[in-house]
PDB file of C-alpha atoms in Angstrom:
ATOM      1  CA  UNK L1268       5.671  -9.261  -1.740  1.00  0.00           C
ATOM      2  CA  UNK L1269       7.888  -8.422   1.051  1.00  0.00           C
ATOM      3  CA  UNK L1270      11.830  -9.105   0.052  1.00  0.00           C
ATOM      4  CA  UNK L1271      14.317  -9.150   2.974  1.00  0.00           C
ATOM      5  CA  UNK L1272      18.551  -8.719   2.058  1.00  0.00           C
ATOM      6  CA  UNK L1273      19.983 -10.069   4.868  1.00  0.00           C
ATOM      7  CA  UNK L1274      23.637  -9.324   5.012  1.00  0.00           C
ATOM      8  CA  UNK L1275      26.762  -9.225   6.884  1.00  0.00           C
ATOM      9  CA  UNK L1276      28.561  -5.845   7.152  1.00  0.00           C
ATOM     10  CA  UNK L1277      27.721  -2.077   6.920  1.00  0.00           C
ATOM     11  CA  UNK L1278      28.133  -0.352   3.704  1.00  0.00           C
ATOM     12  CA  UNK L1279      31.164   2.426   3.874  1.00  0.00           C
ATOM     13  CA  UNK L1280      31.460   3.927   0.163  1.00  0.00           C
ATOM     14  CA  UNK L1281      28.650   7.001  -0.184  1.00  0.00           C
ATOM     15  CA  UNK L1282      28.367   5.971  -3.876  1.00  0.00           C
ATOM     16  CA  UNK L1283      27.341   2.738  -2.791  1.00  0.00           C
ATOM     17  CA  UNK L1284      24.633   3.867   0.269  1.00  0.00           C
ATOM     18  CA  UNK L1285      23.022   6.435  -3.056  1.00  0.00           C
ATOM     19  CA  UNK L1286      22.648   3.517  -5.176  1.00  0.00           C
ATOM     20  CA  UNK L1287      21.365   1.808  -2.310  1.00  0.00           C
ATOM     21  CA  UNK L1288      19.079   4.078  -1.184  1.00  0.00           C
ATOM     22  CA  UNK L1289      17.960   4.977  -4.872  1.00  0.00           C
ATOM     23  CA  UNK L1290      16.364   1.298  -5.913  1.00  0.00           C
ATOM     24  CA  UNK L1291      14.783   1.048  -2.008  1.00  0.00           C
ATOM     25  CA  UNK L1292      12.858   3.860  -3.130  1.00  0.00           C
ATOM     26  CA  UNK L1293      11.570   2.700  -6.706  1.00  0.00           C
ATOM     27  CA  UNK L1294      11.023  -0.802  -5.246  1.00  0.00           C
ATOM     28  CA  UNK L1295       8.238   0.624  -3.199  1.00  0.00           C
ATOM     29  CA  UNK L1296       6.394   0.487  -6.212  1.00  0.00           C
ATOM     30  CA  UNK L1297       6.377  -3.318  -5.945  1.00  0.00           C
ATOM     31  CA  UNK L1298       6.751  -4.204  -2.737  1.00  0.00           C
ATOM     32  CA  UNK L1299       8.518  -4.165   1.272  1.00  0.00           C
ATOM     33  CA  UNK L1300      12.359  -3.799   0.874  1.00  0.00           C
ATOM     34  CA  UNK L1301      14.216  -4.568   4.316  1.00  0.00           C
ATOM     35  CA  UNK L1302      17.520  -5.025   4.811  1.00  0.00           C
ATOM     36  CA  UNK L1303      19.365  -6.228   7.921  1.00  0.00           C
ATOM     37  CA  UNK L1304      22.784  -5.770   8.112  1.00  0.00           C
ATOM     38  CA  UNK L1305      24.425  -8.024  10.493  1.00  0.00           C
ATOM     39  CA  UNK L1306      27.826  -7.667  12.312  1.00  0.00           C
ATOM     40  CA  UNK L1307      31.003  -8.821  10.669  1.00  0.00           C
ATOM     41  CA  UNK L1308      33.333 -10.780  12.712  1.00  0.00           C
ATOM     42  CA  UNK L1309      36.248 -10.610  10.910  1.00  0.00           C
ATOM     43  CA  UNK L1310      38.342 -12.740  12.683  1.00  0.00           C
ATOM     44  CA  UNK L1311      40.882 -13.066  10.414  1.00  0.00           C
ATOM     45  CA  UNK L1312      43.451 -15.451  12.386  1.00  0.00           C
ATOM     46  CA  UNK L1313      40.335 -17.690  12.829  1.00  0.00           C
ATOM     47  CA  UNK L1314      38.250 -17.725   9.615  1.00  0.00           C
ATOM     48  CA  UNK L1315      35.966 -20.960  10.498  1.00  0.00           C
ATOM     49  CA  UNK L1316      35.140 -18.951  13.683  1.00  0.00           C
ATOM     50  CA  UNK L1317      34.188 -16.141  11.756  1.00  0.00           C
ATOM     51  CA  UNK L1318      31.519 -18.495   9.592  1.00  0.00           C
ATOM     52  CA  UNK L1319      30.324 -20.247  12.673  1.00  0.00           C
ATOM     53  CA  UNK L1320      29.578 -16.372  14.257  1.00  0.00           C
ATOM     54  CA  UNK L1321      27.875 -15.178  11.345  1.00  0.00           C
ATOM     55  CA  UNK L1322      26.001 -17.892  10.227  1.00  0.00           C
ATOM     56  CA  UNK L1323      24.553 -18.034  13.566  1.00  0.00           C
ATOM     57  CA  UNK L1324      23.090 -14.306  13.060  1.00  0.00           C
ATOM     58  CA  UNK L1325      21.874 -15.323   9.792  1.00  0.00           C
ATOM     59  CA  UNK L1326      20.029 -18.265  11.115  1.00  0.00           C
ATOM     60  CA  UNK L1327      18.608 -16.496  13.671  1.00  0.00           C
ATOM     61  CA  UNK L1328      17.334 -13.312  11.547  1.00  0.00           C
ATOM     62  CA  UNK L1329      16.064 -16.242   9.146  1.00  0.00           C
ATOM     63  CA  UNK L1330      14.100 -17.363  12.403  1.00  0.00           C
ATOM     64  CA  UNK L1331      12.562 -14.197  12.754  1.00  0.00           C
ATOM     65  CA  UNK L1332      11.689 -13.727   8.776  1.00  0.00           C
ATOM     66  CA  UNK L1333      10.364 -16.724   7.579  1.00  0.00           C
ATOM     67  CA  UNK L1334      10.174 -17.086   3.990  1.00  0.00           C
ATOM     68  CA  UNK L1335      11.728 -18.497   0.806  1.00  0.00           C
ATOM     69  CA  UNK L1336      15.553 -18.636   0.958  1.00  0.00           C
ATOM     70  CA  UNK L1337      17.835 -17.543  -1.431  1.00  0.00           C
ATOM     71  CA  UNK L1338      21.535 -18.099  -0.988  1.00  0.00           C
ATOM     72  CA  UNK L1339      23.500 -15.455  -2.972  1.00  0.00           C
ATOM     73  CA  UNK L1340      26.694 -18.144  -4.194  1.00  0.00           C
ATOM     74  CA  UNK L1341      29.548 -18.221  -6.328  1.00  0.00           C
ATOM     75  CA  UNK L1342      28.582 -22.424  -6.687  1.00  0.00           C
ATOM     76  CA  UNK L1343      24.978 -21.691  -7.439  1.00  0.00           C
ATOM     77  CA  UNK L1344      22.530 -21.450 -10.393  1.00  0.00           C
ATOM     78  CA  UNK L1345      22.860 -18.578 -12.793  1.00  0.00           C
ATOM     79  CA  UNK L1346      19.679 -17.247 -14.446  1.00  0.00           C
ATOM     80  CA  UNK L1347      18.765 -14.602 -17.206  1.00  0.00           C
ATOM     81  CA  UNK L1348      17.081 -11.323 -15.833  1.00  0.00           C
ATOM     82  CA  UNK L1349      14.001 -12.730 -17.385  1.00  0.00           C
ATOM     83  CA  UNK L1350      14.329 -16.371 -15.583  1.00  0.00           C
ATOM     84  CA  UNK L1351      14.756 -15.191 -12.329  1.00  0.00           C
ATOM     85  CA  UNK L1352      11.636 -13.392 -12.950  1.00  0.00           C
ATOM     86  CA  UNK L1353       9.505 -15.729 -13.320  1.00  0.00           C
ATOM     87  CA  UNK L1354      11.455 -17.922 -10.036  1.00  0.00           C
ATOM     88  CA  UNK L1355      10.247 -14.822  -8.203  1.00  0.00           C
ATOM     89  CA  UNK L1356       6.768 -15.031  -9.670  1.00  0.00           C
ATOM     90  CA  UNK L1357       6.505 -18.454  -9.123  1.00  0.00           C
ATOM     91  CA  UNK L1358       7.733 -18.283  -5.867  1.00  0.00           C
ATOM     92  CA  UNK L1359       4.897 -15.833  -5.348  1.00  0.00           C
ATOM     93  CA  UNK L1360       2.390 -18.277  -6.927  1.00  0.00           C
ATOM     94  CA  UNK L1361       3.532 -21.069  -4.817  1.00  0.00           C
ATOM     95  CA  UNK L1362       2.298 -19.085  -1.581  1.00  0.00           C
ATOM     96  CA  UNK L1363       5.459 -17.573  -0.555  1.00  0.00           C
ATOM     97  CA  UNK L1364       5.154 -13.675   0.193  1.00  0.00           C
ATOM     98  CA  UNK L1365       8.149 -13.074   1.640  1.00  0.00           C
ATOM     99  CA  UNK L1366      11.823 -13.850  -0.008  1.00  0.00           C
ATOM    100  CA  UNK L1367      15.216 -13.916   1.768  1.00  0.00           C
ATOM    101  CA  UNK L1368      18.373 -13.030  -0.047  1.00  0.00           C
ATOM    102  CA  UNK L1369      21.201 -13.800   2.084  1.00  0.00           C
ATOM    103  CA  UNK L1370      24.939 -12.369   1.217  1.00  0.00           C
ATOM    104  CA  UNK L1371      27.246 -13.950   3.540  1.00  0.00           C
ATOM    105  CA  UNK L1372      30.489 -12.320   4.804  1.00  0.00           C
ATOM    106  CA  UNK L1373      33.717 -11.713   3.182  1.00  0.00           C
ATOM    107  CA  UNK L1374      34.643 -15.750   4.219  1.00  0.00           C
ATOM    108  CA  UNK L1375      31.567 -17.454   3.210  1.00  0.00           C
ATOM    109  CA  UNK L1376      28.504 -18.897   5.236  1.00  0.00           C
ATOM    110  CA  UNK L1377      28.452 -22.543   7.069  1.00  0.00           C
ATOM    111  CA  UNK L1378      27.315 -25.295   5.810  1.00  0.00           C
ATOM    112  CA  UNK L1379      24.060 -25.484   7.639  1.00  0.00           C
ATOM    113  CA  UNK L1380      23.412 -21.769   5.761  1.00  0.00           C
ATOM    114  CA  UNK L1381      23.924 -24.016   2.573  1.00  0.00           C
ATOM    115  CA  UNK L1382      21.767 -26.224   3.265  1.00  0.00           C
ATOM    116  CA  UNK L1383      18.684 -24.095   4.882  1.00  0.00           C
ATOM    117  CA  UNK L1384      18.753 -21.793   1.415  1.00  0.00           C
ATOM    118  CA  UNK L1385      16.060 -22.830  -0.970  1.00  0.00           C
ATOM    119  CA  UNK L1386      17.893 -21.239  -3.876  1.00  0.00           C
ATOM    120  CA  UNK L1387      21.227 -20.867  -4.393  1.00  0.00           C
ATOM    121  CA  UNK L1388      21.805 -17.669  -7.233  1.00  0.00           C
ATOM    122  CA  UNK L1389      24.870 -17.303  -8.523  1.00  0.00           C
ATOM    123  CA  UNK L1390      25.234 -13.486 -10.451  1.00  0.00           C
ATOM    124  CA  UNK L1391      29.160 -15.160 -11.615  1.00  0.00           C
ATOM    125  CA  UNK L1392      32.153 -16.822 -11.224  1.00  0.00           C
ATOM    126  CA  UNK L1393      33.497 -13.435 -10.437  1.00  0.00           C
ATOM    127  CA  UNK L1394      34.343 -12.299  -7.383  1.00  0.00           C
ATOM    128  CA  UNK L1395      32.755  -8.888  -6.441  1.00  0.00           C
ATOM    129  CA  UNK L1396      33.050  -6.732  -2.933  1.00  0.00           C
ATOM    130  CA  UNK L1397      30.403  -7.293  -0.628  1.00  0.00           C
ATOM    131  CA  UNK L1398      29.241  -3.691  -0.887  1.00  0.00           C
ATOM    132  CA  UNK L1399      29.377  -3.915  -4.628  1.00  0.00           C
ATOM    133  CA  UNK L1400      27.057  -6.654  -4.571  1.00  0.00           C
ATOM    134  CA  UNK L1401      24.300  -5.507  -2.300  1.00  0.00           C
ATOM    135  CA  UNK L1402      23.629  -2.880  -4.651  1.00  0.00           C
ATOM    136  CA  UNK L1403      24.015  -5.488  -7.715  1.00  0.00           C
ATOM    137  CA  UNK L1404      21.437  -7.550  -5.769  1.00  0.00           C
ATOM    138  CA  UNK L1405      19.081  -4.881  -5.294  1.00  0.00           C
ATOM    139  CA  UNK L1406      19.017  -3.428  -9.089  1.00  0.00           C
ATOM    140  CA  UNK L1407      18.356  -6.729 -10.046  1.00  0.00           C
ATOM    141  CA  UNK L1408      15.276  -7.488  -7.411  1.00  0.00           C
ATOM    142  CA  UNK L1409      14.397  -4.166  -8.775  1.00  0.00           C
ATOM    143  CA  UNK L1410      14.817  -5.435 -12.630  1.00  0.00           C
ATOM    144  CA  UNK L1411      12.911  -8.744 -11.890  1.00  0.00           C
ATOM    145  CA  UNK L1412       9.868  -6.953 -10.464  1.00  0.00           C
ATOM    146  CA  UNK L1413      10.382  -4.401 -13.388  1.00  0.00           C
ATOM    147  CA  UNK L1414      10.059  -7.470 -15.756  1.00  0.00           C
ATOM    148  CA  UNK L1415       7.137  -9.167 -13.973  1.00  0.00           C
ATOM    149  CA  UNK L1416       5.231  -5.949 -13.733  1.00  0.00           C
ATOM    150  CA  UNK L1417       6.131  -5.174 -17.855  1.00  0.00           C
ATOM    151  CA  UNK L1418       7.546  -1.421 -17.138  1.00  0.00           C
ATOM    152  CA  UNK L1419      10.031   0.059 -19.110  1.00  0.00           C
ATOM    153  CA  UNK L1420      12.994  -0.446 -16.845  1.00  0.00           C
ATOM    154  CA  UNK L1421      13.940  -3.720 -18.226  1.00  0.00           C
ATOM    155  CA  UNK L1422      14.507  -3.228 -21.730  1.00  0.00           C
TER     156      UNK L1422
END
């Protein structure tokens, strides 16, 4: 299975990059990890404008990496460790080998972003920094593989 994180923004805090770096690794076990970090606007006097701008590089990477969309979104679905799972698996059954996470920027995606994703996953109605949640995202690609696979990560 080959997972893509696309995302907007670099990642600043060391910590973060180690964490990072550290389930890229064990994921190898499993699969392709790729992540393409795309450039934040961060228009601030003109947030829409900012949206429009980044949503247009995530549409276009999406281009490039076809695949199964998943929207990371405070409005979408929430799922047990062990649910999402088997969405992956069955995603995998269904003749999809590649999945998309998307994590939009600090203002949100467009509409049409919305739309495109196949799955919207929320993690909570929390907020959390975008950095925070890349390496959220990735334990938890890591844990759902874990779980699919029946290793001891996942306990």
């Amino acid at each position: 299975m080959n997972i893509n994180i696309i995302c907007v923004g670099k990642i600043k805090e060391k910590y973060i990059l180690d964490g990072i770096q550290e389930f890229v690794k064990r994921m190898q076990a499993f699969g392709k990890l790729k992540i393409f970090e795309l450039k934040e606007d961060g228009n601030d006097s003109n947030r829409n404008m900012s949206i429009e701008k980044e949503s247009k590089s995530i549409l276009e990477t999406l281009e490039k990496n076809k695949g199964f969309k998943i929207l990371l979104d405070i409005q979408g679905k929430n799922f047990s460790s062990e649910d999402m799972a088997s969405q992956i698996e069955k995603i995998g059954l269904n003749g999809d080998s590649t999945i998309n996470f998307i994590i939009g920027g600090s203002y949100g995606v467009s509409e049409d972003i919305r739309k495109s994703a196949d799955l919207r996953l929320s993690f909570s109605k929390m907020t959390f920094p975008h950095q925070l949640m890349r390496l959220i995202l990735i334990e938890q690609i890591y844990r759902w593989f874990s779980i699919i696979k029946n290793t001891k990560y996942h306990k």
